[in-house]
Amino acid sequence: MALSSASASSSAITPVLLVGVDFGLPHFDAELEELGLLAQTAGMQPVARITCKRKAPDAALFIGSGKADELRTLAQMHGAVEVLFDQSLSPAQQRNLERHIELPVNDRTLLILEIFAQRARSHEGKLQVELAKLQYVSTRLVRRWSHLERQTGGIGARGGPGEKQIELDRRMIGDAIKRTRERLVKVKRQRSTQRRQRERRDTFNISLVGYTNAGKSTLFNALVKARAYAADQLFATLDTTTRQLYLADAARSVSLSDTVGFIRDLPHGLVDAFQATLQEAVDADLLLHVVDASNPDFPEQMAQVERVLQEIGASDIPQILVFNKLDALPEERRPSVLVDQYEVGGQLLSRLFVSARSGEGLDHLRRALSARLLAAHEDMTPAGALELPDALP
């Protein structure tokens, strides 16, 4: 798989061809904008983009032989050395496409895994990425490369060195998956111990969740004066960071955690592998769902976050919607009030507009958090929408 070696050197920019197939799904990215951002985040440079429509994937080549011929010609015209698909490919489709196009072919899943591998900093984060990549590679072993294919040898017998190499690689990867899982279990146990210590201190836990690049880390830094890495790029933060946030109106502190951002079609292997990190969201008393208000596709991004929360068992935790990047909204799209309610899944949730960069609206957010903390402390507010102080507009 050329992706890993190509992205390993930050100085070498890999020219890539982006491919998207419209199967009639509502979230299809006709401009391949997000895939392009993912490619750039991984150290690549999109040089051409192509989309097509199909009712269903072609079993052999995903896009059909005619479109595959077009891809090969387009890649040669623009000097692309790799092809990236916006959808997940089966091992057979990936292998067949590489033989047909005569270039390395990778999909959205491996691209996300590669970015996670580049960005993980903590021991736990690196282990989680390693496990997800091992699980991905394990499905691509059989007949993935020509040197692993079966060879005829002996006296009328099938098999040979190639078949043994497949079994050896499969066993080695299986052993590596087992070891990595065991190490993750230990790390998860340590996290559980730290979590129990916070519970004994009667700490109110708040987790920031949201689509990648919604500004969670910038908001986290603005609230707790931390120095967590924040940048205008996808997956700037992978490792959970927790700090104490003092709320003056409540005269108490809460535990605030910044978690990894979600994305459309997040590989299931990553959801499973990052269960320990996402456990901060599962165990939270309150979720701050950070939304990029300047992105016209924010409803679909919110829906993707809700799907992942459902998958990890955090969908029933009370939420406050924080519509961030108020400073990036044009004047005609600015809200008339900074605090209102917004319906999500048939439930009205409190929504606050803020700008983590300029600080606008953060006072409202702190007061809203104080109100929620006091209500929880008095055990008077049922799980559901947050009751905001009367003084808020």
XYZ file of N, CA and C in Angstrom, residues 112-250:
417
model
N -7.918 7.697 6.367
C -8.199 8.139 7.737
C -7.273 7.437 8.727
N -7.065 6.146 8.531
C -6.150 5.408 9.407
C -4.743 5.997 9.345
N -4.305 6.377 8.160
C -2.961 6.932 8.004
C -2.830 8.273 8.718
N -3.858 9.109 8.627
C -3.833 10.397 9.323
C -3.785 10.177 10.832
N -4.585 9.226 11.307
C -4.578 8.924 12.742
C -3.190 8.448 13.171
N -2.543 7.647 12.332
C -1.209 7.147 12.671
C -0.206 8.289 12.750
N -0.348 9.287 11.888
C 0.555 10.431 11.901
C 0.324 11.317 13.119
N -0.941 11.432 13.570
C -1.294 12.420 14.585
C -1.295 11.897 16.009
N -1.392 10.594 16.195
C -1.462 10.051 17.555
C -0.193 10.398 18.321
N -0.339 10.877 19.533
C 0.805 11.275 20.352
C 0.935 10.441 21.630
N -0.178 10.147 22.255
C -0.117 9.402 23.514
C 0.122 7.916 23.238
N 0.570 7.212 24.274
C 0.799 5.771 24.155
C -0.497 5.066 23.784
N -1.593 5.478 24.409
C -2.882 4.847 24.125
C -3.320 5.120 22.690
N -3.164 6.367 22.241
C -3.565 6.709 20.884
C -2.803 5.904 19.847
N -1.495 5.736 20.061
C -0.683 4.966 19.115
C -1.112 3.500 19.098
N -1.436 2.961 20.264
C -1.896 1.575 20.329
C -3.218 1.398 19.598
N -4.115 2.365 19.764
C -5.422 2.271 19.131
C -5.307 2.324 17.608
N -4.453 3.205 17.118
C -4.250 3.299 15.678
C -3.599 2.026 15.141
N -2.625 1.519 15.892
C -1.944 0.293 15.471
C -2.931 -0.862 15.342
N -3.836 -0.987 16.310
C -4.825 -2.057 16.265
C -5.746 -1.896 15.064
N -6.218 -0.677 14.825
C -7.126 -0.456 13.695
C -6.442 -0.763 12.365
N -5.180 -0.359 12.212
C -4.469 -0.620 10.961
C -4.200 -2.112 10.780
N -3.871 -2.802 11.871
C -3.649 -4.243 11.787
C -4.928 -4.960 11.355
N -6.055 -4.537 11.912
C -7.325 -5.154 11.543
C -7.648 -4.896 10.075
N -7.317 -3.704 9.596
C -7.564 -3.373 8.187
C -6.673 -4.211 7.278
N -5.390 -4.267 7.605
C -4.440 -4.998 6.767
C -4.754 -6.492 6.752
N -5.262 -7.014 7.867
C -5.520 -8.446 7.947
C -6.553 -8.895 6.922
N -7.442 -7.988 6.509
C -8.462 -8.348 5.508
C -7.903 -8.259 4.091
N -6.692 -7.729 3.919
C -6.134 -7.496 2.591
C -5.005 -8.467 2.272
N -4.828 -9.495 3.090
C -3.686 -10.379 2.894
C -3.854 -11.341 1.728
N -4.961 -12.048 1.734
C -5.099 -13.138 0.764
C -5.179 -12.590 -0.655
N -4.217 -12.984 -1.487
C -4.148 -12.607 -2.894
C -4.050 -11.095 -3.085
N -3.557 -10.368 -2.039
C -3.415 -8.913 -2.160
C -2.207 -8.544 -3.015
N -1.111 -9.272 -2.826
C 0.080 -9.005 -3.608
C 0.457 -10.270 -4.392
N 1.082 -10.074 -5.551
C 1.378 -11.209 -6.425
C 2.339 -12.198 -5.766
N 3.263 -11.693 -4.923
C 4.237 -12.619 -4.343
C 3.611 -13.489 -3.258
N 2.356 -13.191 -2.902
C 1.685 -14.015 -1.897
C 0.735 -15.029 -2.529
N 0.612 -14.997 -3.857
C -0.335 -15.899 -4.496
C 0.182 -17.339 -4.476
N -0.758 -18.257 -4.587
C -0.382 -19.671 -4.600
C 0.491 -19.992 -5.803
N 1.390 -20.934 -5.609
C 2.270 -21.362 -6.687
C 2.172 -22.874 -6.829
N 2.213 -23.331 -8.072
C 2.167 -24.775 -8.322
C 3.552 -25.375 -8.139
N 3.629 -26.440 -7.383
C 4.937 -27.049 -7.169
C 4.783 -28.486 -6.718
N 5.877 -29.218 -6.672
C 5.834 -30.599 -6.223
C 5.290 -31.506 -7.303
N 4.892 -32.704 -6.910
C 4.399 -33.698 -7.860
C 2.875 -33.663 -7.829
N 2.304 -32.825 -8.709
C 0.844 -32.751 -8.808
C 0.171 -32.125 -7.613
N 0.913 -31.414 -6.802
C 0.332 -30.826 -5.586
C 0.167 -29.325 -5.758
N -0.930 -28.778 -5.164
C -1.124 -27.330 -5.142
C -0.451 -26.773 -3.900
N -0.063 -25.515 -3.995
C 0.554 -24.892 -2.835
C 2.005 -24.591 -3.096
N 2.708 -24.143 -2.112
C 4.109 -23.793 -2.272
C 4.488 -22.628 -1.396
N 5.615 -21.991 -1.696
C 6.114 -20.906 -0.853
C 5.117 -19.776 -0.677
N 4.383 -19.443 -1.759
C 3.442 -18.340 -1.666
C 2.363 -18.592 -0.640
N 1.805 -19.785 -0.657
C 0.748 -20.116 0.284
C 1.280 -20.091 1.705
N 2.496 -20.563 1.907
C 3.085 -20.539 3.244
C 3.309 -19.101 3.705
N 3.683 -18.219 2.774
C 3.903 -16.816 3.134
C 2.601 -16.167 3.594
N 1.497 -16.496 2.914
C 0.198 -15.973 3.332
C -0.114 -16.399 4.760
N 0.053 -17.689 5.035
C -0.241 -18.193 6.372
C 0.672 -17.563 7.409
N 1.933 -17.373 7.063
C 2.883 -16.761 7.997
C 2.483 -15.323 8.292
N 2.152 -14.564 7.247
C 1.754 -13.175 7.449
C 0.463 -13.087 8.259
N -0.484 -13.982 7.940
C -1.748 -13.973 8.682
C -1.516 -14.269 10.161
N -0.636 -15.243 10.430
C -0.361 -15.593 11.826
C 0.362 -14.456 12.556
N 1.321 -13.817 11.874
C 2.055 -12.716 12.489
C 1.128 -11.546 12.816
N 0.234 -11.214 11.881
C -0.694 -10.119 12.122
C -1.681 -10.486 13.225
N -2.141 -11.744 13.225
C -3.037 -12.195 14.286
C -2.396 -12.079 15.654
N -1.125 -12.464 15.749
C -0.403 -12.346 17.021
C -0.250 -10.882 17.418
N 0.043 -10.012 16.439
C 0.210 -8.585 16.729
C -1.101 -7.966 17.206
N -2.224 -8.381 16.593
C -3.533 -7.881 17.033
C -3.802 -8.301 18.469
N -3.496 -9.547 18.789
C -3.726 -10.048 20.147
C -2.892 -9.274 21.167
N -1.604 -9.054 20.853
C -0.738 -8.323 21.776
C -1.211 -6.883 21.970
N -1.600 -6.245 20.877
C -2.037 -4.850 20.965
C -3.317 -4.735 21.774
N -4.237 -5.679 21.593
C -5.470 -5.661 22.377
C -5.176 -5.826 23.865
N -4.246 -6.712 24.193
C -3.898 -6.918 25.599
C -3.308 -5.657 26.211
N -2.470 -4.962 25.433
C -1.879 -3.725 25.943
C -2.946 -2.641 26.102
N -3.919 -2.623 25.186
C -4.992 -1.637 25.299
C -5.882 -1.904 26.508
N -6.073 -3.175 26.833
C -6.867 -3.517 28.013
C -6.220 -2.921 29.265
N -4.891 -2.993 29.350
C -4.181 -2.425 30.504
C -4.352 -0.910 30.560
N -4.233 -0.274 29.397
C -4.388 1.182 29.355
C -5.813 1.575 29.742
N -6.791 0.815 29.250
C -8.187 1.101 29.571
C -8.435 0.936 31.067
N -7.756 -0.067 31.678
C -7.898 -0.265 33.123
C -7.346 0.937 33.887
N -6.223 1.471 33.405
C -5.644 2.650 34.043
C -6.579 3.847 33.925
N -7.184 4.007 32.754
C -8.130 5.105 32.569
C -9.338 4.948 33.493
N -9.802 3.720 33.662
C -10.941 3.483 34.545
C -10.600 3.860 35.978
N -9.367 3.572 36.387
C -8.929 3.942 37.733
C -8.942 5.458 37.901
N -8.410 6.167 36.896
C -8.414 7.628 36.958
C -9.840 8.170 36.985
N -10.743 7.515 36.238
C -12.132 7.954 36.184
C -12.815 7.752 37.535
N -12.521 6.622 38.179
C -13.116 6.366 39.496
C -12.628 7.376 40.524
N -11.358 7.779 40.406
C -10.828 8.787 41.314
C -11.569 10.110 41.148
N -11.881 10.473 39.887
C -12.631 11.699 39.656
C -14.046 11.575 40.210
N -14.644 10.370 40.072
C -15.995 10.170 40.590
C -16.027 10.283 42.100
N -14.962 9.770 42.769
C -14.907 9.875 44.224
C -14.795 11.333 44.670
N -14.196 12.149 43.815
C -14.082 13.574 44.148
C -15.357 14.329 43.773
N -16.383 13.607 43.365
C -17.666 14.202 43.007
C -17.496 15.237 41.903
N -16.734 14.859 40.874
C -16.464 15.774 39.771
C -17.559 15.670 38.714
N -18.006 16.820 38.238
C -18.978 16.877 37.146
C -18.188 16.858 35.846
N -18.459 15.863 34.982
C -17.648 15.640 33.783
C -18.361 16.131 32.534
N -17.668 16.975 31.769
C -18.185 17.511 30.516
C -17.226 17.126 29.399
N -17.759 16.615 28.292
C -16.925 16.242 27.153
C -17.325 17.042 25.925
N -16.319 17.518 25.198
C -16.538 18.170 23.912
C -16.577 17.102 22.826
N -17.635 17.087 22.051
C -17.738 16.168 20.919
C -18.138 16.979 19.696
N -17.949 16.406 18.530
C -18.356 17.108 17.321
C -17.600 16.615 16.115
N -18.013 17.112 14.953
C -17.371 16.761 13.693
C -15.962 17.325 13.679
N -15.064 16.631 12.999
C -13.689 17.113 12.944
C -13.624 18.510 12.322
N -12.760 19.327 12.851
C -12.531 20.709 12.395
C -13.690 21.638 12.728
N -14.489 21.271 13.738
C -15.568 22.160 14.182
C -15.055 23.216 15.155
N -13.805 23.059 15.609
C -13.222 24.040 16.522
C -13.259 23.615 17.975
N -13.326 22.297 18.249
C -13.396 21.821 19.632
C -12.161 22.205 20.436
N -10.983 21.986 19.863
C -9.743 22.263 20.602
C -9.563 23.759 20.841
N -9.947 24.579 19.870
C -9.878 26.027 20.060
C -10.817 26.457 21.180
N -12.021 25.879 21.210
C -12.969 26.180 22.282
C -12.433 25.684 23.620
N -11.853 24.497 23.627
C -11.259 23.933 24.845
C -10.188 24.878 25.398
N -9.303 25.336 24.525
C -8.242 26.253 24.947
C -8.810 27.564 25.480
N -9.867 28.062 24.831
C -10.462 29.326 25.257
C -11.122 29.212 26.629
N -11.693 28.048 26.918
C -12.406 27.880 28.192
C -11.468 27.628 29.362
N -10.431 26.821 29.152
C -9.579 26.413 30.278
C -8.174 26.992 30.190
N -7.938 27.876 29.202
C -6.617 28.493 29.029
C -5.530 27.428 28.874
N -5.859 26.361 28.162
C -4.897 25.290 27.933
C -4.113 25.583 26.659
N -3.181 24.712 26.361
C -2.384 24.869 25.150
C -2.483 23.625 24.284
N -3.680 23.049 24.245
C -3.889 21.884 23.389
C -3.723 22.291 21.936
N -3.168 21.382 21.132
C -2.912 21.693 19.728
C -4.221 21.933 18.998
N -4.291 23.050 18.296
C -5.479 23.380 17.522
C -5.036 23.957 16.191
N -5.663 23.497 15.116
C -5.329 23.991 13.779
C -6.538 23.845 12.881
N -6.556 24.622 11.799
C -7.655 24.563 10.838
C -7.411 23.404 9.878
N -7.560 22.194 10.394
C -7.347 20.996 9.597
C -8.125 19.847 10.215
N -8.307 18.789 9.439
C -9.057 17.634 9.929
C -8.213 16.848 10.923
N -8.845 16.387 11.987
C -8.200 15.554 12.997
C -6.954 16.213 13.588
N -7.055 17.498 13.956
C -5.922 18.154 14.607
C -5.673 17.529 15.972
N -6.725 17.036 16.615
C -6.608 16.424 17.936
C -7.086 14.982 17.891
N -6.271 14.071 18.394
C -6.666 12.668 18.484
C -6.746 12.185 19.919
N -5.841 12.663 20.740
C -5.754 12.169 22.111
C -6.604 13.024 23.048
N -7.342 12.370 23.919
C -8.194 13.074 24.865
C -7.360 13.882 25.856
N -7.743 15.141 26.031
C -7.092 16.019 27.004
C -8.139 16.471 28.006
N -7.835 16.394 29.301
C -8.780 16.763 30.354
C -8.173 17.839 31.248
N -8.949 18.878 31.514
C -8.518 19.961 32.400
C -9.684 20.343 33.304
N -9.343 21.053 34.383
C -10.367 21.572 35.279
C -10.818 22.946 34.802
N -12.132 23.152 34.767
C -12.721 24.425 34.373
C -13.479 24.996 35.562
N -13.048 26.173 36.028
C -13.719 26.805 37.164
C -14.860 27.671 36.648
N -16.064 27.437 37.209
C -17.249 28.197 36.839
C -17.597 29.131 37.980
N -17.378 30.410 37.770
C -17.529 31.391 38.850
C -18.963 31.459 39.354
N -19.955 31.399 38.460
C -21.353 31.519 38.877
C -21.787 30.363 39.769
N -21.132 29.225 39.624
C -21.454 28.067 40.460
C -20.463 27.899 41.595
